[in-house]
Each structure stands twice: as C-alpha cells, then as structure tokens.
Coordinates of C-alpha atoms and ligand atoms in Angstrom, one line a residue:
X1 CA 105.8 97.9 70.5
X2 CA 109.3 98.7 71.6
X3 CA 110.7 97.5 74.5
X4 CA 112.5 99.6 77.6
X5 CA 115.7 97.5 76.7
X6 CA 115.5 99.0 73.2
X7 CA 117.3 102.0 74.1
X8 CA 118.4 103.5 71.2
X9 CA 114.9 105.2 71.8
X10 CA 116.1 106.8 74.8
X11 CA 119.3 107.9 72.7
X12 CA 117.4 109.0 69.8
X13 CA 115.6 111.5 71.9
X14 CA 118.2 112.8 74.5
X15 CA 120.2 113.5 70.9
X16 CA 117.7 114.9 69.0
X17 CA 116.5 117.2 71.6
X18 CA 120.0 118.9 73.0
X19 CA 120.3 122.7 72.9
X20 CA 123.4 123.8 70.7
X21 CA 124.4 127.0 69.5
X22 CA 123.1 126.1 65.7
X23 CA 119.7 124.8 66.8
X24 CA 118.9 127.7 69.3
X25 CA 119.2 129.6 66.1
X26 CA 117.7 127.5 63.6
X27 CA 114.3 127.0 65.5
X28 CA 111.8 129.2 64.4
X29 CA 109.3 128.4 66.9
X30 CA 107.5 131.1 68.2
X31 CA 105.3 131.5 71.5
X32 CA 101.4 131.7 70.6
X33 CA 100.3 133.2 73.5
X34 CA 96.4 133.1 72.1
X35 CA 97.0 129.7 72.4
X36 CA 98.8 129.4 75.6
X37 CA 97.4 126.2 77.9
X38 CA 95.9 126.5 81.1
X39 CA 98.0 125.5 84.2
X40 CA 95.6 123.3 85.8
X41 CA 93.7 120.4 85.0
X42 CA 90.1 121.4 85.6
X43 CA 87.3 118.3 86.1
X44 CA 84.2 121.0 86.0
X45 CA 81.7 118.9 87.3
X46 CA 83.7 117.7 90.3
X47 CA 82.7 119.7 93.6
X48 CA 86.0 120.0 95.4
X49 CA 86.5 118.7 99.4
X50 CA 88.1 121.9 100.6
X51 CA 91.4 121.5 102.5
X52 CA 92.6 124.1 105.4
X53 CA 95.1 126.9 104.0
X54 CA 96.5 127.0 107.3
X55 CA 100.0 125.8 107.4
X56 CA 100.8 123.6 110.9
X57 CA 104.1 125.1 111.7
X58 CA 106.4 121.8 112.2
X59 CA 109.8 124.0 113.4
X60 CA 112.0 121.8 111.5
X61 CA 114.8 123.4 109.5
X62 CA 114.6 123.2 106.4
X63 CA 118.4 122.3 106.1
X64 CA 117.3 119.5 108.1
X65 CA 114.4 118.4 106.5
X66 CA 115.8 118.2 103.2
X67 CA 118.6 116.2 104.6
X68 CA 116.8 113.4 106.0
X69 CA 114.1 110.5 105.6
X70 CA 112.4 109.2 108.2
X71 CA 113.3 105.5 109.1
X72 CA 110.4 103.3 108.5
X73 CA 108.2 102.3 111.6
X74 CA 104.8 100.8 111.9
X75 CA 101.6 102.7 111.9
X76 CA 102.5 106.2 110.9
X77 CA 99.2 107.6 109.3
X78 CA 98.5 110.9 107.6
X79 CA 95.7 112.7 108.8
X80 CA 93.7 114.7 106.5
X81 CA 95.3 118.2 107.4
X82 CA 98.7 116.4 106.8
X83 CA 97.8 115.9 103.6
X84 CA 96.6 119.2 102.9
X85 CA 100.1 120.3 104.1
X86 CA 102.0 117.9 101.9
X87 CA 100.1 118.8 99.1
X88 CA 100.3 122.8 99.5
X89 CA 103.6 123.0 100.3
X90 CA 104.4 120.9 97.3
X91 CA 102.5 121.8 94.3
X92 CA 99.9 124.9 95.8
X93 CA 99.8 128.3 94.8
X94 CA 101.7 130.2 97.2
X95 CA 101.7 134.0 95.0
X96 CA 100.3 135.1 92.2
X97 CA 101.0 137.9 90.1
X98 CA 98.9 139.9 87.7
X99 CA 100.2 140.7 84.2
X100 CA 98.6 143.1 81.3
X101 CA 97.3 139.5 79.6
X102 CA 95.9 137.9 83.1
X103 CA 97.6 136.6 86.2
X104 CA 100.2 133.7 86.6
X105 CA 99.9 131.6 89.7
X106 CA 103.2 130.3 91.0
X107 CA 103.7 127.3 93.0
X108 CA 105.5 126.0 95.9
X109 CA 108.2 124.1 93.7
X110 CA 110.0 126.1 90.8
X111 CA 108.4 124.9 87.1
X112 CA 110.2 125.4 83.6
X113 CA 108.6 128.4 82.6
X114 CA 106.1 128.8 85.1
X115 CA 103.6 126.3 83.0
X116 CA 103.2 123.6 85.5
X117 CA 102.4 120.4 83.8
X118 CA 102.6 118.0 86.4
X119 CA 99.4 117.3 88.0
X120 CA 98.8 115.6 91.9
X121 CA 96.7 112.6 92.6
X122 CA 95.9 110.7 95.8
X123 CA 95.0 107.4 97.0
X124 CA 94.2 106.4 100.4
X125 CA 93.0 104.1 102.7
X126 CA 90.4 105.9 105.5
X127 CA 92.4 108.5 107.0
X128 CA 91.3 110.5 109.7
X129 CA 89.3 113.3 108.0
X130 CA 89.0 111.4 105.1
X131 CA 87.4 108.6 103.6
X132 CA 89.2 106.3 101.8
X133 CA 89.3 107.4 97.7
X134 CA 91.0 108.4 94.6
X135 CA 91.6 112.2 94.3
X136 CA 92.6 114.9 92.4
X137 CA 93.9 117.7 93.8
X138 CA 92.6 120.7 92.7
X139 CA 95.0 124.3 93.4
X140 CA 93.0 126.5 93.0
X141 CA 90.0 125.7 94.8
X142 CA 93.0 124.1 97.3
X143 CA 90.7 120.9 97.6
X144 CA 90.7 117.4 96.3
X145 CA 88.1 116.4 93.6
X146 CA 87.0 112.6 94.2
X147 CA 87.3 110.5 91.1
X148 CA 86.7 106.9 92.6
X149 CA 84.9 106.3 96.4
X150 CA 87.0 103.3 98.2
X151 CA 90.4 102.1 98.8
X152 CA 92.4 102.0 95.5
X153 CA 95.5 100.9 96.8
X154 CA 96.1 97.7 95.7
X155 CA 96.0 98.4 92.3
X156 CA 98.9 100.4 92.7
X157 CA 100.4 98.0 95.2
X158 CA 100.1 95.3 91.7
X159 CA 101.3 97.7 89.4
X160 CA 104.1 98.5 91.4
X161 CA 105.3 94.7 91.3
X162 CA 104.4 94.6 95.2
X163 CA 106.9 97.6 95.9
X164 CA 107.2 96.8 99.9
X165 CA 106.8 100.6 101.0
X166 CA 103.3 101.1 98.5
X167 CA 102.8 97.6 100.2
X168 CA 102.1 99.5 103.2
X169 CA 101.4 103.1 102.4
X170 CA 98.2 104.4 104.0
X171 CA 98.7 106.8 100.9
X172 CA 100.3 107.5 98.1
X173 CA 100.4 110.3 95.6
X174 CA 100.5 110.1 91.6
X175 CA 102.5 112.5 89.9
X176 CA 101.1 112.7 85.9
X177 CA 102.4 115.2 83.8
X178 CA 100.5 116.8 80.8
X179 CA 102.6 117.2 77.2
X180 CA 100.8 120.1 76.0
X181 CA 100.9 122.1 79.0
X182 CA 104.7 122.3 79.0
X183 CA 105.2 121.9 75.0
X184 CA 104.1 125.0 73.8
X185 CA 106.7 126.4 75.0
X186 CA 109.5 123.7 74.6
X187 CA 108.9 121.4 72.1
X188 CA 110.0 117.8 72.4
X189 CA 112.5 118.6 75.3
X190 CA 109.6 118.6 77.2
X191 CA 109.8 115.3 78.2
X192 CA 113.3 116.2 80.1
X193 CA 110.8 118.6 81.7
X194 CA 108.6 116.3 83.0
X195 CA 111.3 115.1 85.1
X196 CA 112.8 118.4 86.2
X197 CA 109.2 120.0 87.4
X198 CA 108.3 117.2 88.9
X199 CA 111.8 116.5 90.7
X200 CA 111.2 119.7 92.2
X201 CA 108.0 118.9 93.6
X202 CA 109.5 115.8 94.9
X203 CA 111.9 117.4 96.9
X204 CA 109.2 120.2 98.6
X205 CA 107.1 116.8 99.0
X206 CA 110.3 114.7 100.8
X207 CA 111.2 117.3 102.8
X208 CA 107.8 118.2 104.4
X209 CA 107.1 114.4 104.8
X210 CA 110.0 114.3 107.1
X211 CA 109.1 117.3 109.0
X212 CA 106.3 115.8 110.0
X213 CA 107.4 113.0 110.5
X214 CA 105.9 110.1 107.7
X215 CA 108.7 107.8 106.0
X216 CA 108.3 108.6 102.2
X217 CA 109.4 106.8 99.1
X218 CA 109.7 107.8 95.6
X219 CA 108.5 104.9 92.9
X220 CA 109.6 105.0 89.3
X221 CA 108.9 101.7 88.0
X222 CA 105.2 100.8 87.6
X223 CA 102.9 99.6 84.9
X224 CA 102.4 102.5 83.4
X225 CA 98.5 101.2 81.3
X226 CA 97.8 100.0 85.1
X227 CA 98.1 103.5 86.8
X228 CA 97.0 105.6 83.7
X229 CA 93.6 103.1 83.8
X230 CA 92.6 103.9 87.4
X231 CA 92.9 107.3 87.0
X232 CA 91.6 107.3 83.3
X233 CA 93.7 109.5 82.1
X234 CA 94.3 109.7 78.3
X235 CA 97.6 108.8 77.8
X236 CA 98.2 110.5 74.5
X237 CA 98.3 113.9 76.5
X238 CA 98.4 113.2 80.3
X239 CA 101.1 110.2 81.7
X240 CA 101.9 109.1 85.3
X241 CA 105.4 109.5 85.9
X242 CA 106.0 109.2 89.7
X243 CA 104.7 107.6 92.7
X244 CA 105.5 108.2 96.2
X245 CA 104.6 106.3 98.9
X246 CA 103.7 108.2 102.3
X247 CA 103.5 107.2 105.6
X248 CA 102.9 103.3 106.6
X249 CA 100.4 100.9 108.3
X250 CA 100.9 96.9 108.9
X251 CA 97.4 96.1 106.9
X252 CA 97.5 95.2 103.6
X253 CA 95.5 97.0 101.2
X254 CA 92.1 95.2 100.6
X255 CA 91.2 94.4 96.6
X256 CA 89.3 97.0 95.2
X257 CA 85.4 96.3 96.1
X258 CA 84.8 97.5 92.1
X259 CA 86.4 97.2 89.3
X260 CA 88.2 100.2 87.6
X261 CA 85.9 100.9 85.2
X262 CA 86.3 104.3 82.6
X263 CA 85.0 107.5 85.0
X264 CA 84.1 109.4 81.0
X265 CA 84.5 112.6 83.1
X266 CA 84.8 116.4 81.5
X267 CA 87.6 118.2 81.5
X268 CA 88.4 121.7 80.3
X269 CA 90.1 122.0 76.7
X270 CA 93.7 123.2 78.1
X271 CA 94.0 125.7 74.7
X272 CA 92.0 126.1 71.4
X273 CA 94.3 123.2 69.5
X274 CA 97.3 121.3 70.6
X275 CA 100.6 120.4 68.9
X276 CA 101.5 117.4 69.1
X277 CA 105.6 116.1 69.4
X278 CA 105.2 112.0 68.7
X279 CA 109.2 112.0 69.6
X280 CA 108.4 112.3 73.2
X281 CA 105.3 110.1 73.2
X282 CA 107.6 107.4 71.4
X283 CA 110.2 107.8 74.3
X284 CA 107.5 107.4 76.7
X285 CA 106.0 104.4 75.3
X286 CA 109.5 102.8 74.8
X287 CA 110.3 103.5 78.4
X288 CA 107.1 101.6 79.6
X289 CA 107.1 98.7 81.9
X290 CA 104.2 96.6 80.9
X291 CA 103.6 93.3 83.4
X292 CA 104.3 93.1 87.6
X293 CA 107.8 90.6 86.7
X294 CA 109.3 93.4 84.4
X295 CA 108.7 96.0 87.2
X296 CA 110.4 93.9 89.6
X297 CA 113.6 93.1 87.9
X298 CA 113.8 96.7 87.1
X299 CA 113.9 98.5 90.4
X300 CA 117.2 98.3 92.7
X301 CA 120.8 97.6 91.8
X302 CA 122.2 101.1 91.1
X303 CA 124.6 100.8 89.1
X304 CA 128.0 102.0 90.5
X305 CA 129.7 105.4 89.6
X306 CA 132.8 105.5 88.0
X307 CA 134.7 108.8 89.3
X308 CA 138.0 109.2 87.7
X309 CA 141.0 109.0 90.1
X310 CA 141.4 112.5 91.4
X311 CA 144.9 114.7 89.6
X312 CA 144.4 117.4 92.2
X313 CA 144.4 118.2 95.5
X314 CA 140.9 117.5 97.3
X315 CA 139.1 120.4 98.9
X316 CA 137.2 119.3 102.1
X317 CA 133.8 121.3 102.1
X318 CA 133.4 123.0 105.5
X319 CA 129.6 122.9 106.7
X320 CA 128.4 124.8 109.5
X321 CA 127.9 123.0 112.3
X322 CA 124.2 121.8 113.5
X323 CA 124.6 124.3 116.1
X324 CA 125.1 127.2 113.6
X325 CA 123.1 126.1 110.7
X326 CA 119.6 128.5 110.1
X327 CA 117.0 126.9 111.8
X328 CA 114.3 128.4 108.9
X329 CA 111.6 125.5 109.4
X330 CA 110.5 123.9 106.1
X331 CA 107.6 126.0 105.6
X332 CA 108.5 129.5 105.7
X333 CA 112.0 128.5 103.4
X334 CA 109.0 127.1 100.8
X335 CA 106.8 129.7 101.3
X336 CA 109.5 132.4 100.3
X337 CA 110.9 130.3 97.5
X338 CA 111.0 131.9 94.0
X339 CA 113.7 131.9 91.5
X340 CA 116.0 134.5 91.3
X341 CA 115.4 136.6 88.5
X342 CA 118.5 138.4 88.4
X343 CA 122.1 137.7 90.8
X344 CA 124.1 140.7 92.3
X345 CA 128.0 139.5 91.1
X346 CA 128.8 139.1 94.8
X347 CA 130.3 136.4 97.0
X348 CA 128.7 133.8 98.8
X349 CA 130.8 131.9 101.6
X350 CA 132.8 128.3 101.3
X351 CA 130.5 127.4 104.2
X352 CA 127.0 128.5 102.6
X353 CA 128.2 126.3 99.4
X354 CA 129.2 123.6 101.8
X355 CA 126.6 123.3 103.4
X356 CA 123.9 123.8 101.1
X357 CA 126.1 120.5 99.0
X358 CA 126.6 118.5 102.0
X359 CA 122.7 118.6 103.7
X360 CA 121.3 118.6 99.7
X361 CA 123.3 115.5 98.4
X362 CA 122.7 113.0 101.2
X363 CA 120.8 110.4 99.2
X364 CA 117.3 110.4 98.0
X365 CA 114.9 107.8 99.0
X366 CA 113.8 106.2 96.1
X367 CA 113.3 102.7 93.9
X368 CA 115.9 102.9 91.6
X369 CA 118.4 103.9 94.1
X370 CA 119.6 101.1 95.8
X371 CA 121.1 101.2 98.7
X372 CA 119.8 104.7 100.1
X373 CA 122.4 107.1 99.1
X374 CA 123.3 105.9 95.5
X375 CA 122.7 108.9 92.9
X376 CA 122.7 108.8 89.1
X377 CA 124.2 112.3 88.6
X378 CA 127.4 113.7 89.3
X379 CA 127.9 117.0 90.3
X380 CA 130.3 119.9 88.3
X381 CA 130.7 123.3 89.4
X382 CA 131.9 126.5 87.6
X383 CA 132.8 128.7 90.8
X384 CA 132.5 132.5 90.2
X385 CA 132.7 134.0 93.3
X386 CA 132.9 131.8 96.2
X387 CA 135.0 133.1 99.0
X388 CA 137.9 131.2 100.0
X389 CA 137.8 129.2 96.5
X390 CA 139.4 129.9 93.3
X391 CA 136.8 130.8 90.5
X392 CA 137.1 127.7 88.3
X393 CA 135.7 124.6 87.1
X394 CA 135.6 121.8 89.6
X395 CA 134.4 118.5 90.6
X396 CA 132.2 117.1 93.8
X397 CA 133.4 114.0 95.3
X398 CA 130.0 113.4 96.7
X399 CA 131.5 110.2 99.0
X400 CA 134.4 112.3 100.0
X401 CA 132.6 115.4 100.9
X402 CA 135.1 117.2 99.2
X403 CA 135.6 119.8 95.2
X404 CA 138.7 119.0 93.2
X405 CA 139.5 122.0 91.0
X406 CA 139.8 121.3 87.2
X407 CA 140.7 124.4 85.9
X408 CA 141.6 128.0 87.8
X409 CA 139.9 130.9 85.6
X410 CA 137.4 133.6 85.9
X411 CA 134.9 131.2 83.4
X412 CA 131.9 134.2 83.8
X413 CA 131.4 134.4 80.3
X414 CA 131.4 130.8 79.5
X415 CA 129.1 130.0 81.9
X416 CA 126.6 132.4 80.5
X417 CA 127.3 131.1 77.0
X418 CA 126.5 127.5 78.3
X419 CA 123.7 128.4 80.2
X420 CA 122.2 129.4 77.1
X421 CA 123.2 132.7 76.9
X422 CA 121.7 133.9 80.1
X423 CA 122.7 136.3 82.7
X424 CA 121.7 134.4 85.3
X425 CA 124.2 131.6 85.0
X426 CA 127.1 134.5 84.2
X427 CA 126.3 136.3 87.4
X428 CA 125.5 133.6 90.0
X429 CA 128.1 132.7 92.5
X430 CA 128.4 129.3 91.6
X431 CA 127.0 126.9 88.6
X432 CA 126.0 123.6 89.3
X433 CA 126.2 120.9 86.4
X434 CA 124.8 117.5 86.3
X435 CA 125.9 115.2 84.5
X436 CA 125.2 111.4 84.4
X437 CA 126.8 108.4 82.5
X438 CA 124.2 107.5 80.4
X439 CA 125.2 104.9 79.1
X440 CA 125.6 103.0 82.4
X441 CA 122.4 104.5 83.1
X442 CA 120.6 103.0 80.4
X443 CA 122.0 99.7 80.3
X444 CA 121.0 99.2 84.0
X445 CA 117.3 100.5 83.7
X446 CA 116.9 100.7 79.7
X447 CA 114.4 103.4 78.7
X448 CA 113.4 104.3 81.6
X449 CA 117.0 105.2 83.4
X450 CA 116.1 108.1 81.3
X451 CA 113.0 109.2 83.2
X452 CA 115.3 108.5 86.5
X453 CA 117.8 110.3 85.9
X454 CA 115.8 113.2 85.1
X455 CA 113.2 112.9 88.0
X456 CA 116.3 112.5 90.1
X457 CA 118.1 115.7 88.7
X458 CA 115.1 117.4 89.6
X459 CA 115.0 116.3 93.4
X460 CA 118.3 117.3 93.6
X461 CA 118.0 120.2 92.2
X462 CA 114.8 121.4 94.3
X463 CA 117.3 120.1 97.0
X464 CA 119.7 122.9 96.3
X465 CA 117.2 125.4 95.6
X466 CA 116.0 125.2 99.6
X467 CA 119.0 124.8 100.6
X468 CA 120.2 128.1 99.2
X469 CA 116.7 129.7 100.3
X470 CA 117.2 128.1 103.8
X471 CA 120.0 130.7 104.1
X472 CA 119.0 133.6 102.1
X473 CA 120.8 132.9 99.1
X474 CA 118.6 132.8 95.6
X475 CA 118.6 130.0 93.1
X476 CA 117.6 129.0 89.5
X477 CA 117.4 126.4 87.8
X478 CA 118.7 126.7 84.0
X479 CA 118.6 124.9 80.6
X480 CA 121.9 124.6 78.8
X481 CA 123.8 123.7 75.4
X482 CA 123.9 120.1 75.9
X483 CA 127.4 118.8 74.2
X484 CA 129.0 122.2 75.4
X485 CA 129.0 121.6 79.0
X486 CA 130.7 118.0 78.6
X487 CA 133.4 119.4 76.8
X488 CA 133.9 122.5 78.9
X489 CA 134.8 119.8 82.1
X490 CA 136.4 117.5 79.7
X491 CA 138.3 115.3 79.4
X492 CA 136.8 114.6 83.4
X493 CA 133.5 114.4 82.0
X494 CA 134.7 112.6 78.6
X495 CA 131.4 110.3 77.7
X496 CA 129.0 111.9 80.2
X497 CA 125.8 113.6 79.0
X498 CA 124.6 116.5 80.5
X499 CA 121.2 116.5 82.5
X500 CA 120.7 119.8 84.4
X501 CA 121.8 122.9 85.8
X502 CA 120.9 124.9 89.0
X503 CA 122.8 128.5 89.7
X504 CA 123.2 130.2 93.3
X505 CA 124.3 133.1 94.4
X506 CA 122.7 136.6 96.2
X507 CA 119.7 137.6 94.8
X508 CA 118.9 141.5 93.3
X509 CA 115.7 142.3 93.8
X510 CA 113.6 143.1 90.6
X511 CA 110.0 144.0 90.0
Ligands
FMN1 C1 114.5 122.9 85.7 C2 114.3 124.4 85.6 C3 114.9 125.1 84.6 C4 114.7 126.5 84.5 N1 115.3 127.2 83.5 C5 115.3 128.6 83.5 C6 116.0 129.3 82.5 O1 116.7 128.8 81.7 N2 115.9 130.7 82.6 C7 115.2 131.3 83.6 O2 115.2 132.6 83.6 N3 114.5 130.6 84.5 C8 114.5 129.3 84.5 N4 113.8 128.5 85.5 C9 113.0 129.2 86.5 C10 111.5 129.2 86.1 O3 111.3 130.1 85.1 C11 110.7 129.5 87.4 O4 110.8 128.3 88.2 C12 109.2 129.7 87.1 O5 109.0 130.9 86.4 C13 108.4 129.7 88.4 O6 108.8 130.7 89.2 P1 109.4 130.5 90.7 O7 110.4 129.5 90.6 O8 109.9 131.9 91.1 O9 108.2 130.0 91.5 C14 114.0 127.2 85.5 C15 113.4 126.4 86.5 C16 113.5 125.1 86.6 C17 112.9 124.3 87.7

C-alpha cells in the first residue's frame, strides 16, 4: 500500500497527465459516443422523496454571498426545503437542451464537458421535514433516494478524526465522484477533474449556504474506506472526495443504532463497457488517509505562500463600492449561469475585474486552509482588453488587493495557444491562471495536497464564474498546456505547476 507521504505518486500523475503541444497530437483517443455514460447515478429500485422545485428567494447578492461565510453560532438547522435549495441550486438541472442523439441536462455548477461525474449524498440528523437518514440525491426526479433509515453522522464525525464543525453539523453532504463518467472523454486527467467539477459545485453550495444563512465547511481529510463503506459505494469506480459540513446544533451525534452493513443495491450500468485508467486509481489510493490520527495531523497548518518581491509598480484594484455593486441575489445569478460559448473581443471595466477578484478571493472556508483566508493557488492574469489596464501578463497580490504587470503586450494569440488552442481563451477579456507551488503543497499534505489544490481551484474558480455572471459578464473555465503557462509568466512563476484556468469577458450569443 503506498502511503500519502509517498508523493512521488502525486508527481507521477500531475506529470504524466499534462497537456502539451506533442501529446494533444500524439493521442489518438477518440470519443465513442455509442458508448457515452450516463450523467447520473440511477438506484432503480429506490422510490425518490420528492423535494419542492420552488426556489425561496433569499435577496442576497450574489457578489455577497460568494464573499462571505457565516460565523459559527449554535442551533442553526436546515429545514427540509433548505436542503432542497442547497441541493438544486448546486448540482440540479436548471436547462436542458435537445440534440439530434438525445438531450443533455445541464446543471447549476459548470462541469468539464458537460459529463457530470460528481454525485451528491446526505446525512442528517431529524430535520424538520425530514427524518433523520442517508440520501442520495437523485436530479432528475429532484428527490433524495434513502439508502440507510437513522442518524449516520457519527460515522462521518469518526472518519473525519472528530472534525469540530462535522462534530456539530445537523447535516452534511458527500461529494463522490465517478471515474468512468468523466473518463471517456479525458482519460487519466480526469482525476484533476474530479476536483475542478466538484470545486464548482462547492462554490454554488458555499454561496447559497450563506444566503440563507447556515455556517458551512468544506472537509478534505477523511478515511476514505470509512465513508466509501457507509455509502457502499465501489471504490474502483465511484470515490468520495469532499465533505461539507452544514449548519450546526450543540448535540452530539448519537452512535449509529445499526451497524453499516453492505445495502447490495442495483444500479444502472453507466455505458455498455468501461475503460479503465489504473494511473488515477493509484493516485487516489496513494492519497488515502487510512486511521482517525492520520486524518488529524493532516488537516490545518497551510503552508505559507512565497510571493516573489514585487519589480513593478503595484496596481490597486478598484471595486465598486457595496452601494454600487449588483444586488443579483444568489439564485437568479445561478440560475442564469452557463459558460460562455463564444466572447465578443470587447472591453470589460478595471472595476468589473476588480471586483469580481476582490469579492471571489476572500478565503474559502475549509480544513486544509488554516486560518480562514489561506489559499493554495496563486493567481496570474493575461489581460486582453481590460479598460484602464495594459493588455499583458500580470500578477495578483491577493493580500495587497492589488496586479503587478509582468510583461506589456497584446498576448491574444498566446493565450489561445495555451488555452489549448481555443478561441475562447484568445477572445476573453481577461485569462485567469492558477498556479500553485506544488511542491510546498505536497510536502505539507503529501498526496492528498493534490486533491486540495484541485478541489480548491475549482471553488475559486466557480467563485469567479458568479462573480462575472453577478454582473453580466460570461465566463469559462478552460484546460491548458501545462508546462507552457509556467514558462509564459516565468521566471515569476519559475517552479510553479499549473492547476487551472477560468476566462471572462462579454458574452456573444450563439445557438
Ligand atoms: C474546469 C472546467 C474546464 C472547462 N474547459 C473547457 C474548455 O476547455 N473548453 C470549453 O469550450 N469549455 C470548457 N468548459 C465549459 C464546460 O464545457 C461547460 O461547463 C459544460 O458544457 C456545462 O455547461 P454550462 O457551464 O454552460 O452549464 C470547462 C468547464 C470547467 C468547469
């Protein structure tokens, strides 16, 4: 069995699975779309609790939502249409779209090509509306399938090493995701996926939770055997990757009043046959925490972040004032959501950038940041068309508030090229790169830094994306050639690896 502080595991995959020029070109994998897997987890002989479609309107911009946590206070309960809520507004279908091969369903939270792989899970004391269970949540039917009758809880509460927020979480919500689902499309670098689709998830999820008002945390570091057992998953194809605590009560969770015995329920085949990329379940079992100790001695202590002593003048952003920000509440911003499929070449203002940067970078509420407001990636932009800034390469001093510009050039072409050779990344506004320090990462947390960073790439990112749809600007998240970004802001980002990529800028409208 490796071990999560082998991590030349977590190196051997982020290496062997970066897009470069050469292997975009030497991959001769092709879509089989006779084979393509469903985008849902279906338990056929589960009778789903229906949940009400209605949205409750909360009024709470979304600029402030995603800005925000709520501070934790004693007996703050979810009530069953809460939950609903949190759960459509996070991973529910919100459009649909009917094509000459069937109909794609999107979802509330942009997915890498639209294949959704992360599934939802709940467990819960009593709530009101609801008795106390395991669930699945099931998007279609919008209703929650019951896999286990009685509180759960604890068993999460152990796995979790006593995690003090799970401690006293009325409810909390398992994030799995599926391998296949997301594979057939893109290989092994699926498991960078799993972090990415279900980042943005997270951030939809965050966001609502402090609309209405719940404290929420997100919880990376868990026995993994002990969560995959309660909800008896089969861990060759379907892995929990994500907690998040919700909401919180003074009682304890009780023991479970059974054991967690195998449910041996159906599920629908997702495809006719699946292929299988061990590289990713190798990375997953290497960044595995096995006993309650390990968990606990993983979690916390960020480690700092080096930023190289600025050579140029800093550039203070300039966010609009509270008083002139939109006031878009949370769930119309989600609701209208969708990645831009094509950018007009026009400007955007300093203060949209600003403040979409400022309100989307404030610190993410989560286990392996430590204290509230440390962050694992570091932002670069390639500016295209931003007014009052030069088009260039630059640098976000997150603690500063402020850009420093790294190079003055119209960089549109090299932006597509490292964008993969897309449009989208050529005619956005602005390009923003993440990049992390890897290695820092890595020896802090071992393997599983690598699922952090990516799970926290993706909040970010989902960050970004409502910020820009809070004020009528479209977004996209984007894949990359890996080794070409570092150099392009070296030597800045000399020994960084790069980890995501989100482009903004005014939408076209396309069929
Ligand atoms: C992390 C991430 C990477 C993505 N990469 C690309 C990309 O390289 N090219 C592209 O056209 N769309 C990309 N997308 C957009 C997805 O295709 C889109 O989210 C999906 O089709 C669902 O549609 P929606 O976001 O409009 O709901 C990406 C989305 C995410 C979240």
């Amino acid at each position: 069995m490796i071990d999560n502080r082998t991590i030349e595991t977590a190196w051997t995959y982020h290496n062997s699975t970066k897009h470069s020029y050469q292997s975009i070109r030497s991959n001769t994998h092709s879509l089989d779309w006779a084979n393509h897997p469903l985008p849902f987890k279906i338990y056929p002989t589960l009778e789903p609790l229906p949940l009400r479609r209605e949205v409750r309107q909360t009024g709470v911009a979304a600029l402030s939502a995603i800005a925000e946590s709520i501070p934790v206070q004693d007996d703050v309960v979810p009530d069953l249409e809460a939950l609903a809520q949190l759960l459509y507004l996070s991973a529910g279908i919100t459009r649909s779209r009917k094509y000459p091969g069937g109909e794609i369903y999107f979802r509330a939270a942009a997915c890498t090509g639209a294949l959704y792989e992360v599934e939802l899970y709940v467990a819960c004391s009593g709530l009101p509306n609801l008795e106390a269970g395991l669930y699945h949540f099931a998007p279609v039917a919008f209703g929650l399938q019951r896999l286990r009758a009685g509180d759960y809880r604890r068993v999460l509460v152990d796995a979790t090493g006593g995690e003090p927020t799970m401690a006293h979480a009325p409810l909390a919500i398992i994030c799995t995701c599926t391998y296949w689902r997301n594979a057939w499309k893109y290989q092994a670098r699926t498991y960078r996926h799993f972090g990415w689709d279900n980042g943005t998830i997270l951030a939809n999820l965050l966001a609502v939770a402090a609309a209405l008002g719940f404290p929420a945390k997100v919880v990376c570091g868990f026995v993994d055997a002990q969560v995959n057992r309660l909800l008896d998953i089969d861990s060759e194809r379907e892995v929990a990757f994500s907690l998040v605590a919700l909401g919180r009560s003074s009682a304890l969770p009780p023991q479970p009043s059974s054991e967690i015995s195998p449910l041996g329920l159906a599920t629908v085949p997702l495809s006719a046959h699946e292929v299988d990329y061990p590289l990713m379940r190798a990375m997953h079992a290497a960044s595995s925490l096995h006993a309650a100790e390990e968990v606990v001695s993983w979690r916390g202590r960020t480690p700092p972040i080096n930023v190289p002593p600025s050579a140029n003048p800093l550039i203070p952003l300039e966010p609009l004032p509270d008083e002139e920000i939109s006031r878009d509440p949370i769930e119309q911003v989600i609701l209208r959501r969708g990645s831009s499929r094509k950018f007009a070449r026009t400007p955007i203002t300093f203060a949209q950038l600003s403040t979409v940067l400022d309100r989307a970078t404030g610190g993410v509420p989560a286990d392996f940041l430590d204290p509230m407001g440390a962050q694992l990636n570091q932002l670069y932009l390639i500016v295209h068309a931003v007014e009052g800034l030069d088009p260039g390469g630059y640098f976000f001093h997150r603690e500063r508030k402020a850009l420093e510009c790294l190079k003055r050039a119209d960089f549109r072409s090299q932006a597509g090229y490292l964008g993969l050779e897309q449009a989208l990344p050529a005619d956005a506004a602005v390009d923003i790169f993440f990049l992390a320090d890897l290695a820092s990462i890595l020896d802090r947390f071992g393997n599983r830094g690598y699922r952090a960073v990516q799970l926290e790439a993706g909040i970010l990112g989902g960050k970004l994306y409502l910020g820009a749809y809070a004020q009528r600007l479209g977004a996209s998240g984007l894949t990359f050639y890996d080794d070409d970004v570092v150099r392009f802001f070296s030597p800045h980002a000399e020994g960084k690896n790069a980890i995501f990529l989100v482009a903004l800028g005014n939408s076209v409208k396309t069929r």
